[in-house]
Amino acid sequence: MIKENLAYVENEIQEACRRAGRAREEVTLIAVSKTKPVSDLKEAYDLGIRVFGENKVQELVDKYEVLPKDIRWHMIGHLQRNKVKYIIDKVDLIHSVDSVRLAETIEKEAAKHEIVVNILIEVNVAREESKFGLMPEDLDDFIRQTAGFTHIRIKGLMTIAPFVENAEENRPIFERLRKLSVDMRGENVDNNTVCILSMGMTNDYCVAIEEGATMIRVGTGIFGARDYSLPGEVR
Ligand SMILES: *Cc1c(COP(=O)(O)O)cnc(C)c1O
């Protein structure tokens, strides 16, 4: 089923790129594999997938240990500061940086490893109370306060749009995130580095691509529905 799903998603991505007059290479598909068994990830890997998204530290580390080393792991879920140390040298990109304090911890842990860690700032564009992320008006402060950090590199912005029946309802959310990233480029941030826009999930990635997404995070659309009721299942 994963093979057919991937073929379907790939076709949808290409169609959305075509509609938007964008090149397929501008959009990176992140296979969101949270809750899924290693065998599913291996199947996707064998079909050519190299970028996986996880939202729990323990689960990411467990899968990292047993899967091929050329996989690029993306942390997409809320990250607690005391867990940064477990993933700092394992992730390609942290999508979910939502406070200066978290950025400080990442900076400190990255310095210990003498590495520079790529991050995205999570923005709560829809202002949903249940969601993490900076409010749009707090972006400038975040950038100012982290300007001196030499072990993190702010690569762009991420948002989780609301769950909606009709993906079109999220178009203004994606449009807003893109505008925010354009504004950021005008700020004193290193120009070309702020270029990633991580937005769009199974239900709305086509609209997100039309609005400029450079990374889409697709779970259900690739691996099928998640079952949170399985005994012992890591979420
Ligand atoms: C689970 C998750 C996704 C994928 O959601 P689907 O609707 O299954 O595609 C994307 N982004 C984040 C941050 C997630 O937690």
Coordinates of N, CA and C and ligand atoms in Angstrom, one line a residue:
M1 N 0.8 -1.2 0.0 CA 0.0 0.0 0.0 C 0.9 1.3 0.0
I2 N 2.0 1.2 0.7 CA 2.9 2.4 0.8 C 3.4 2.8 -0.6
K3 N 3.6 1.8 -1.4 CA 4.1 2.1 -2.8 C 3.0 2.8 -3.6
E4 N 1.8 2.4 -3.5 CA 0.7 3.0 -4.2 C 0.5 4.4 -3.7
N5 N 0.5 4.5 -2.4 CA 0.3 5.8 -1.7 C 1.4 6.8 -2.1
L6 N 2.6 6.4 -2.1 CA 3.7 7.3 -2.5 C 3.6 7.7 -4.0
A7 N 3.2 6.8 -4.8 CA 3.0 7.2 -6.2 C 1.9 8.2 -6.4
Y8 N 0.8 8.0 -5.6 CA -0.3 9.0 -5.6 C 0.1 10.4 -5.1
V9 N 0.8 10.4 -4.0 CA 1.3 11.7 -3.4 C 2.3 12.3 -4.4
E10 N 3.2 11.6 -4.9 CA 4.1 12.1 -5.9 C 3.4 12.8 -7.1
N11 N 2.4 12.1 -7.6 CA 1.7 12.7 -8.7 C 1.0 14.0 -8.3
E12 N 0.4 14.0 -7.1 CA -0.3 15.2 -6.6 C 0.7 16.3 -6.4
I13 N 1.9 16.0 -5.9 CA 2.9 17.1 -5.8 C 3.3 17.7 -7.2
Q14 N 3.5 16.8 -8.1 CA 3.8 17.3 -9.5 C 2.7 18.1 -10.1
E15 N 1.5 17.7 -9.9 CA 0.3 18.5 -10.4 C 0.3 19.9 -9.7
A16 N 0.5 19.9 -8.4 CA 0.4 21.2 -7.7 C 1.6 22.1 -8.1
C17 N 2.7 21.5 -8.3 CA 3.9 22.3 -8.8 C 3.6 22.9 -10.2
R18 N 3.0 22.0 -11.0 CA 2.7 22.5 -12.4 C 1.7 23.6 -12.3
R19 N 0.6 23.5 -11.5 CA -0.4 24.6 -11.4 C 0.3 25.9 -10.9
A20 N 1.3 25.7 -10.0 CA 1.9 26.9 -9.4 C 3.1 27.4 -10.2
G21 N 3.4 26.7 -11.3 CA 4.5 27.1 -12.1 C 5.9 27.0 -11.4
R22 N 5.9 25.9 -10.5 CA 7.1 25.7 -9.8 C 7.8 24.4 -10.2
A23 N 9.1 24.3 -10.0 CA 9.8 23.1 -10.3 C 9.6 22.1 -9.2
R24 N 9.5 20.8 -9.5 CA 9.3 19.7 -8.5 C 10.4 19.7 -7.5
E25 N 11.6 20.1 -7.9 CA 12.8 20.1 -7.0 C 12.7 21.1 -5.9
E26 N 11.8 22.0 -6.0 CA 11.6 23.1 -5.0 C 10.9 22.5 -3.8
V27 N 10.3 21.4 -3.9 CA 9.5 20.8 -2.8 C 10.1 19.5 -2.3
T28 N 10.4 19.5 -1.0 CA 10.9 18.3 -0.4 C 9.7 17.6 0.4
L29 N 9.5 16.3 0.0 CA 8.5 15.5 0.7 C 9.1 14.9 2.0
I30 N 8.5 15.2 3.1 CA 9.0 14.6 4.4 C 7.9 13.5 4.7
A31 N 8.4 12.3 4.8 CA 7.5 11.2 5.2 C 7.4 11.1 6.7
V32 N 6.2 11.5 7.2 CA 6.0 11.5 8.6 C 5.6 10.1 9.1
S33 N 6.6 9.5 9.8 CA 6.4 8.1 10.1 C 6.1 7.8 11.6
K34 N 5.7 8.9 12.3 CA 5.4 8.7 13.8 C 4.3 7.6 13.9
T35 N 4.5 6.8 15.0 CA 3.7 5.7 15.4 C 3.8 4.5 14.4
K36 N 4.5 4.6 13.3 CA 4.6 3.5 12.4 C 5.8 2.6 12.7
P37 N 5.7 1.3 12.4 CA 6.7 0.4 12.7 C 7.9 0.6 11.8
V38 N 9.1 0.2 12.2 CA 10.3 0.3 11.4 C 10.1 -0.4 10.0
S39 N 9.4 -1.5 10.0 CA 9.2 -2.2 8.7 C 8.5 -1.3 7.6
D40 N 7.6 -0.4 8.1 CA 7.0 0.6 7.2 C 8.0 1.6 6.7
L41 N 8.9 2.0 7.6 CA 9.9 3.0 7.2 C 10.9 2.4 6.2
K42 N 11.2 1.1 6.5 CA 12.1 0.4 5.6 C 11.5 0.3 4.2
E43 N 10.2 0.0 4.2 CA 9.6 -0.1 2.9 C 9.6 1.2 2.1
A44 N 9.4 2.3 2.8 CA 9.4 3.6 2.1 C 10.9 3.9 1.7
Y45 N 11.8 3.5 2.6 CA 13.2 3.7 2.3 C 13.6 3.0 1.0
D46 N 13.1 1.8 0.9 CA 13.5 1.0 -0.3 C 12.8 1.5 -1.6
L47 N 11.8 2.4 -1.4 CA 11.1 3.0 -2.5 C 11.8 4.4 -2.8
G48 N 12.8 4.7 -2.1 CA 13.6 5.9 -2.4 C 13.4 7.1 -1.4
I49 N 12.6 6.9 -0.4 CA 12.4 8.0 0.6 C 13.6 8.1 1.5
R50 N 14.1 9.3 1.7 CA 15.3 9.5 2.5 C 15.1 10.5 3.7
V51 N 14.0 11.2 3.6 CA 13.7 12.2 4.7 C 12.4 11.7 5.5
F52 N 12.6 11.5 6.8 CA 11.6 11.1 7.6 C 11.3 12.1 8.7
G53 N 10.1 12.3 9.1 CA 9.7 13.2 10.2 C 9.1 12.4 11.3
E54 N 9.6 12.7 12.5 CA 9.1 12.1 13.8 C 8.8 13.2 14.7
N55 N 7.9 12.9 15.7 CA 7.5 14.0 16.6 C 7.8 13.7 18.1
K56 N 8.4 12.5 18.3 CA 8.8 12.1 19.7 C 10.3 11.7 19.7
V57 N 10.9 12.3 20.7 CA 12.4 12.1 20.8 C 12.8 10.6 20.9
Q58 N 12.1 9.9 21.8 CA 12.5 8.5 22.0 C 12.3 7.6 20.8
E59 N 11.2 7.9 20.1 CA 10.9 7.2 18.9 C 11.9 7.5 17.8
L60 N 12.2 8.7 17.6 CA 13.2 9.1 16.6 C 14.5 8.4 16.9
V61 N 15.0 8.4 18.1 CA 16.2 7.8 18.5 C 16.2 6.3 18.2
D62 N 15.1 5.6 18.6 CA 15.0 4.2 18.4 C 15.1 3.8 16.9
K63 N 14.4 4.6 16.1 CA 14.4 4.3 14.7 C 15.7 4.7 14.0
Y64 N 16.3 5.8 14.5 CA 17.6 6.2 14.0 C 18.6 5.0 14.2
E65 N 18.6 4.4 15.4 CA 19.6 3.3 15.7 C 19.5 2.2 14.7
V66 N 18.3 1.8 14.2 CA 18.2 0.6 13.5 C 18.1 0.8 12.0
L67 N 17.9 2.0 11.5 CA 17.7 2.3 10.1 C 19.0 2.8 9.4
P68 N 19.0 2.8 8.1 CA 20.3 3.2 7.4 C 20.7 4.6 7.7
K69 N 22.0 4.8 7.7 CA 22.5 6.1 8.2 C 22.4 7.3 7.1
D70 N 22.0 7.0 5.9 CA 21.8 8.1 5.0 C 20.4 8.7 5.0
I71 N 19.6 8.3 6.0 CA 18.3 8.9 6.3 C 18.5 10.2 6.9
R72 N 17.7 11.2 6.5 CA 17.8 12.5 7.1 C 16.5 12.6 8.0
W73 N 16.8 12.8 9.3 CA 15.7 12.8 10.3 C 15.3 14.2 10.6
H74 N 14.0 14.5 10.5 CA 13.5 15.8 10.9 C 12.6 15.7 12.1
M75 N 12.9 16.5 13.1 CA 12.1 16.6 14.3 C 11.0 17.6 14.1
I76 N 9.8 17.1 14.1 CA 8.6 18.0 13.7 C 7.7 18.3 14.9
G77 N 7.9 17.6 16.0 CA 7.0 17.7 17.1 C 7.6 18.6 18.2
H78 N 6.7 19.0 19.2 CA 7.1 19.8 20.3 C 8.3 19.2 21.0
L79 N 9.3 20.0 21.2 CA 10.6 19.5 21.8 C 10.8 20.1 23.2
Q80 N 10.9 19.2 24.2 CA 11.2 19.6 25.5 C 12.7 19.9 25.6
R81 N 13.0 20.9 26.4 CA 14.5 21.3 26.5 C 15.4 20.2 27.0
N82 N 14.8 19.4 28.0 CA 15.7 18.4 28.6 C 15.9 17.2 27.7
K83 N 15.3 17.2 26.5 CA 15.5 16.1 25.6 C 16.3 16.5 24.4
V84 N 16.7 17.7 24.3 CA 17.4 18.2 23.1 C 18.7 17.4 22.9
K85 N 19.3 17.1 24.1 CA 20.6 16.4 24.0 C 20.6 15.0 23.3
Y86 N 19.4 14.4 23.4 CA 19.3 13.0 22.8 C 19.3 13.0 21.2
I87 N 18.9 14.2 20.7 CA 18.7 14.2 19.2 C 19.6 15.1 18.5
I88 N 20.3 16.0 19.3 CA 21.1 17.1 18.7 C 22.0 16.7 17.5
D89 N 22.6 15.5 17.7 CA 23.6 15.1 16.7 C 23.0 14.1 15.7
K90 N 21.7 13.9 15.8 CA 21.0 12.9 14.9 C 20.0 13.5 13.9
V91 N 19.7 14.8 14.1 CA 18.7 15.4 13.2 C 19.3 16.4 12.2
D92 N 18.7 16.4 11.1 CA 19.0 17.2 10.0 C 18.4 18.6 10.1
L93 N 17.2 18.6 10.7 CA 16.5 19.9 10.8 C 15.4 19.7 12.0
I94 N 15.4 20.7 12.8 CA 14.3 20.8 13.8 C 13.3 21.8 13.4
H95 N 12.1 21.3 13.1 CA 11.0 22.2 12.6 C 10.3 23.0 13.7
S96 N 10.4 22.6 14.9 CA 9.5 23.0 15.9 C 10.1 23.9 17.0
V97 N 11.0 24.8 16.7 CA 11.5 25.7 17.7 C 10.5 26.8 17.9
D98 N 10.1 26.8 19.2 CA 8.9 27.7 19.5 C 9.2 28.7 20.7
S99 N 10.5 28.7 21.1 CA 10.8 29.7 22.2 C 12.3 30.0 22.2
V100 N 12.6 31.2 22.7 CA 14.0 31.5 22.8 C 14.8 30.6 23.7
R101 N 14.1 30.2 24.8 CA 14.7 29.2 25.7 C 15.1 27.9 25.1
L102 N 14.2 27.4 24.2 CA 14.5 26.2 23.5 C 15.7 26.4 22.6
A103 N 15.7 27.6 21.9 CA 16.8 27.9 21.0 C 18.1 28.0 21.7
E104 N 18.1 28.5 23.0 CA 19.2 28.6 23.8 C 19.8 27.2 24.2
T105 N 18.9 26.3 24.5 CA 19.3 24.9 24.8 C 19.9 24.3 23.6
I106 N 19.3 24.4 22.4 CA 19.9 23.8 21.2 C 21.2 24.4 20.9
E107 N 21.4 25.7 21.1 CA 22.7 26.4 20.9 C 23.7 25.8 21.8
K108 N 23.4 25.6 23.1 CA 24.3 25.1 24.1 C 24.7 23.6 23.7
E109 N 23.8 22.8 23.4 CA 24.1 21.4 23.1 C 24.8 21.3 21.8
A110 N 24.5 22.1 20.8 CA 25.2 22.1 19.6 C 26.7 22.5 19.8
A111 N 26.9 23.5 20.6 CA 28.2 23.9 20.9 C 29.1 22.8 21.5
K112 N 28.5 22.0 22.4 CA 29.2 20.9 23.0 C 29.7 19.9 21.9
H113 N 28.9 19.7 20.9 CA 29.2 18.8 19.8 C 30.0 19.5 18.7
E114 N 30.2 20.8 18.9 CA 30.9 21.6 17.8 C 30.2 21.4 16.5
I115 N 28.9 21.5 16.5 CA 28.1 21.4 15.2 C 27.2 22.6 15.1
V116 N 26.7 22.9 13.9 CA 25.7 23.9 13.7 C 24.4 23.2 13.3
V117 N 23.4 23.5 14.1 CA 22.1 22.8 13.9 C 21.1 23.7 13.1
N118 N 20.5 23.1 12.1 CA 19.5 23.8 11.3 C 18.2 23.8 12.0
I119 N 17.5 24.9 12.1 CA 16.2 25.0 12.8 C 15.2 25.8 11.9
L120 N 14.0 25.5 12.2 CA 12.9 26.4 11.7 C 12.2 26.9 12.9
I121 N 11.6 28.1 12.7 CA 10.8 28.7 13.8 C 9.3 28.3 13.5
E122 N 8.7 27.6 14.5 CA 7.3 27.3 14.4 C 6.5 28.5 14.7
V123 N 5.6 28.8 13.8 CA 4.7 30.0 14.0 C 3.2 29.5 14.1
N124 N 2.6 30.0 15.1 CA 1.2 29.6 15.3 C 0.3 30.6 14.5
V125 N 0.4 30.5 13.2 CA -0.3 31.5 12.3 C -1.8 31.6 12.6
A126 N -2.4 30.4 12.8 CA -3.9 30.4 13.1 C -4.3 30.8 14.5
R127 N -3.3 31.0 15.3 CA -3.5 31.4 16.7 C -4.4 30.4 17.4
E128 N -4.1 29.2 17.2 CA -4.9 28.1 17.9 C -4.3 27.9 19.3
E129 N -5.2 27.9 20.3 CA -4.7 27.8 21.7 C -4.1 26.5 22.0
S130 N -4.6 25.5 21.3 CA -4.1 24.1 21.5 C -2.7 23.8 20.9
K131 N -2.2 24.8 20.1 CA -1.0 24.6 19.3 C 0.2 25.3 19.9
F132 N 1.4 24.7 19.6 CA 2.6 25.4 20.0 C 3.0 26.4 18.9
G133 N 4.1 27.1 19.1 CA 4.5 28.0 18.1 C 4.5 29.5 18.5
L134 N 5.4 30.3 18.0 CA 5.4 31.7 18.3 C 4.2 32.4 17.6
M135 N 3.7 33.4 18.3 CA 2.7 34.3 17.6 C 3.5 35.1 16.5
P136 N 2.9 35.4 15.4 CA 3.6 36.1 14.4 C 4.3 37.4 14.8
E137 N 3.6 38.1 15.8 CA 4.2 39.4 16.2 C 5.4 39.2 17.1
D138 N 5.7 37.9 17.5 CA 6.8 37.7 18.4 C 8.1 37.2 17.6
L139 N 7.9 37.1 16.3 CA 9.0 36.6 15.4 C 10.2 37.6 15.5
D140 N 10.0 38.9 15.4 CA 11.1 39.8 15.4 C 11.9 39.7 16.7
D141 N 11.3 39.6 17.8 CA 12.0 39.5 19.1 C 12.8 38.3 19.1
F142 N 12.2 37.2 18.6 CA 12.9 35.9 18.6 C 14.2 36.0 17.8
I143 N 14.1 36.6 16.7 CA 15.3 36.8 15.8 C 16.3 37.7 16.4
R144 N 15.9 38.7 17.0 CA 16.8 39.6 17.7 C 17.6 38.9 18.8
Q145 N 16.8 38.2 19.6 CA 17.4 37.5 20.8 C 18.3 36.4 20.5
T146 N 18.1 35.8 19.3 CA 19.0 34.7 18.9 C 20.1 35.0 17.9
A147 N 20.1 36.3 17.6 CA 21.1 36.8 16.6 C 22.5 36.4 16.8
G148 N 22.9 36.3 18.1 CA 24.3 36.0 18.4 C 24.6 34.6 18.5
F149 N 23.6 33.7 18.3 CA 23.8 32.3 18.4 C 24.6 31.7 17.2
T150 N 25.7 31.1 17.4 CA 26.6 30.7 16.3 C 26.4 29.2 16.0
H151 N 25.7 28.5 16.9 CA 25.5 27.0 16.6 C 24.2 26.6 16.2
I152 N 23.3 27.6 15.9 CA 22.1 27.3 15.2 C 22.0 28.2 14.0
R153 N 21.3 27.6 13.0 CA 21.1 28.4 11.8 C 19.6 28.4 11.5
I154 N 19.0 29.6 11.5 CA 17.6 29.7 11.2 C 17.4 29.6 9.7
K155 N 16.7 28.4 9.3 CA 16.6 28.2 7.9 C 15.2 28.6 7.3
G156 N 14.3 28.9 8.2 CA 13.0 29.2 7.7 C 11.9 29.1 8.8
L157 N 10.7 28.9 8.3 CA 9.5 28.9 9.2 C 8.7 27.6 8.9
M158 N 8.0 27.3 10.0 CA 7.1 26.1 9.9 C 5.7 26.5 10.6
T159 N 4.7 25.9 10.0 CA 3.4 26.1 10.7 C 2.6 24.8 10.6
I160 N 1.7 24.6 11.6 CA 0.7 23.5 11.5 C -0.6 24.2 11.3
A161 N -1.2 24.0 10.2 CA -2.5 24.6 9.9 C -3.6 23.8 10.6
P162 N -4.7 24.5 10.9 CA -5.8 23.8 11.5 C -6.3 22.6 10.7
F163 N -7.0 21.7 11.4 CA -7.7 20.6 10.6 C -9.0 21.2 10.0
V164 N -9.1 21.1 8.7 CA -10.3 21.7 8.1 C -10.9 20.7 7.1
E165 N -12.1 20.8 6.8 CA -12.8 19.9 5.9 C -12.3 20.2 4.5
N166 N -12.2 21.5 4.2 CA -11.8 21.9 2.8 C -10.4 22.6 2.9
A167 N -9.4 22.0 2.2 CA -8.1 22.6 2.3 C -8.0 24.0 1.9
E168 N -8.9 24.5 1.1 CA -8.9 25.9 0.7 C -8.9 26.9 1.8
E169 N -9.6 26.4 2.9 CA -9.7 27.2 4.1 C -8.4 27.6 4.7
N170 N -7.4 26.7 4.4 CA -6.0 27.0 5.0 C -5.1 27.8 4.1
R171 N -5.6 28.2 2.9 CA -4.8 28.9 2.0 C -4.3 30.2 2.6
P172 N -5.2 31.0 3.3 CA -4.7 32.3 3.9 C -3.6 32.0 4.9
I173 N -3.7 30.9 5.6 CA -2.6 30.5 6.6 C -1.3 30.4 5.9
F174 N -1.3 29.6 4.9 CA 0.0 29.4 4.1 C 0.5 30.7 3.5
E175 N -0.4 31.5 3.0 CA 0.0 32.7 2.4 C 0.6 33.6 3.4
R176 N 0.1 33.6 4.6 CA 0.6 34.4 5.7 C 2.0 34.0 6.1
L177 N 2.2 32.7 6.2 CA 3.5 32.2 6.6 C 4.6 32.6 5.6
R178 N 4.2 32.5 4.3 CA 5.1 33.0 3.2 C 5.4 34.4 3.4
K179 N 4.4 35.3 3.6 CA 4.7 36.7 3.8 C 5.6 37.0 5.0
L180 N 5.4 36.2 6.0 CA 6.2 36.4 7.2 C 7.7 36.1 6.9
S181 N 7.9 35.1 6.1 CA 9.3 34.7 5.7 C 9.9 35.8 4.8
V182 N 9.1 36.3 4.0 CA 9.6 37.4 3.1 C 10.0 38.6 4.0
D183 N 9.2 38.9 4.9 CA 9.5 40.0 5.9 C 10.8 39.8 6.6
M184 N 11.0 38.5 7.0 CA 12.2 38.1 7.7 C 13.4 38.4 6.9
R185 N 13.3 38.1 5.6 CA 14.5 38.3 4.8 C 14.9 39.7 4.7
G186 N 13.9 40.6 4.9 CA 14.1 42.0 4.9 C 14.8 42.5 6.2
E187 N 14.7 41.6 7.2 CA 15.4 41.9 8.5 C 16.8 41.6 8.4
N188 N 17.5 41.8 9.5 CA 18.9 41.6 9.5 C 19.4 40.1 9.6
V189 N 18.6 39.3 9.1 CA 18.9 37.8 9.1 C 19.7 37.6 7.8
D190 N 20.7 36.7 7.9 CA 21.5 36.3 6.7 C 20.6 36.0 5.6
N191 N 20.6 36.8 4.5 CA 19.6 36.8 3.5 C 19.1 35.4 2.9
N192 N 20.0 34.7 2.3 CA 19.6 33.5 1.6 C 19.2 32.3 2.5
T193 N 19.6 32.4 3.7 CA 19.4 31.2 4.6 C 17.9 31.1 4.9
V194 N 17.1 32.1 5.0 CA 15.7 32.0 5.4 C 14.9 31.7 4.2
C195 N 14.9 30.4 3.8 CA 14.2 30.1 2.6 C 13.3 28.9 2.7
I196 N 13.3 28.2 3.8 CA 12.5 27.0 3.9 C 11.1 27.4 4.5
L197 N 10.1 26.9 3.8 CA 8.7 27.0 4.3 C 8.1 25.6 4.5
S198 N 8.1 25.2 5.8 CA 7.5 23.9 6.1 C 6.1 24.0 6.4
M199 N 5.2 23.7 5.4 CA 3.8 23.8 5.6 C 3.0 22.9 4.7
G200 N 1.9 22.3 5.2 CA 1.1 21.4 4.4 C 1.3 20.0 4.9
M201 N 0.1 19.3 5.2 CA 0.1 17.9 5.6 C -0.8 17.2 4.7
T202 N -1.2 15.9 5.0 CA -1.9 15.1 4.1 C -3.2 15.8 3.5
N203 N -3.9 16.5 4.4 CA -5.1 17.1 3.9 C -5.0 18.4 3.1
D204 N -3.8 19.0 3.1 CA -3.7 20.3 2.5 C -2.4 20.6 1.8
Y205 N -1.6 19.6 1.5 CA -0.3 19.9 1.0 C -0.3 20.5 -0.4
C206 N -1.3 20.2 -1.2 CA -1.4 20.7 -2.6 C -1.6 22.2 -2.5
V207 N -2.5 22.7 -1.6 CA -2.7 24.1 -1.4 C -1.4 24.8 -0.9
A208 N -0.7 24.1 0.0 CA 0.5 24.6 0.6 C 1.6 24.8 -0.5
I209 N 1.6 23.8 -1.4 CA 2.6 23.9 -2.5 C 2.3 25.1 -3.4
E210 N 1.0 25.3 -3.7 CA 0.6 26.4 -4.5 C 0.9 27.8 -3.8
E211 N 1.0 27.8 -2.5 CA 1.3 29.0 -1.7 C 2.8 29.1 -1.4
G212 N 3.6 28.2 -1.9 CA 5.0 28.3 -1.7 C 5.8 27.4 -0.8
A213 N 5.1 26.4 -0.3 CA 5.8 25.4 0.6 C 7.0 24.8 -0.1
T214 N 8.1 24.7 0.7 CA 9.3 24.1 0.2 C 9.5 22.7 0.8
M215 N 8.8 22.5 2.0 CA 8.7 21.2 2.6 C 7.3 20.9 3.0
I216 N 6.9 19.7 2.6 CA 5.5 19.3 3.0 C 5.7 18.0 3.9
R217 N 4.9 17.9 4.9 CA 5.0 16.9 5.9 C 3.8 15.9 5.8
V218 N 4.0 14.8 5.2 CA 2.9 13.9 4.9 C 3.0 12.6 5.6
G219 N 2.0 12.3 6.5 CA 2.1 11.0 7.2 C 1.0 10.1 6.7
T220 N -0.3 10.3 7.0 CA -1.4 9.5 6.7 C -1.4 9.2 5.2
G221 N -1.1 10.1 4.4 CA -1.2 10.0 2.9 C -0.2 9.0 2.4
I222 N 0.9 8.7 3.2 CA 1.9 7.7 2.8 C 1.7 6.4 3.5
F223 N 1.6 6.5 4.8 CA 1.6 5.3 5.6 C 0.2 4.8 6.1
G224 N -0.8 5.5 5.7 CA -2.2 5.2 6.2 C -2.5 5.8 7.6
A225 N -3.7 5.6 8.0 CA -4.1 6.1 9.3 C -3.3 5.6 10.4
R226 N -3.1 6.5 11.4 CA -2.3 6.0 12.6 C -3.2 5.4 13.6
D227 N -2.8 4.3 14.2 CA -3.5 3.7 15.3 C -2.9 3.9 16.6
Y228 N -3.5 4.8 17.4 CA -3.0 5.2 18.7 C -3.4 4.2 19.8
S229 N -4.2 3.2 19.4 CA -4.7 2.3 20.5 C -3.9 1.0 20.7
L230 N -2.9 0.8 19.8 CA -2.1 -0.4 19.9 C -1.4 -0.4 21.2
P231 N -1.4 -1.6 21.8 CA -0.7 -1.7 23.1 C 0.8 -1.5 22.9
G232 N 1.4 -0.7 23.8 CA 2.9 -0.5 23.8 C 3.3 0.4 22.6
E233 N 2.4 0.8 21.8 CA 2.8 1.7 20.7 C 3.4 3.0 21.1
V234 N 4.6 3.3 20.5 CA 5.1 4.6 20.8 C 4.4 5.7 20.0
R235 N 4.0 6.7 20.6 CA 3.3 7.8 19.8 C 4.3 8.6 19.2
Ligands
LIG1 C1 1.6 14.1 12.4 C2 2.2 15.4 11.8 C3 2.1 15.6 10.4 C4 1.5 14.6 9.4 O1 0.1 14.6 9.5 P1 -0.8 13.8 8.4 O2 -2.1 14.5 8.5 O3 -0.8 12.4 8.8 O4 -0.1 14.0 7.1 C5 2.7 16.7 9.9 N1 3.3 17.7 10.7 C6 3.3 17.5 12.0 C7 3.9 18.5 12.9 C8 2.8 16.3 12.6 O5 2.8 16.2 13.9

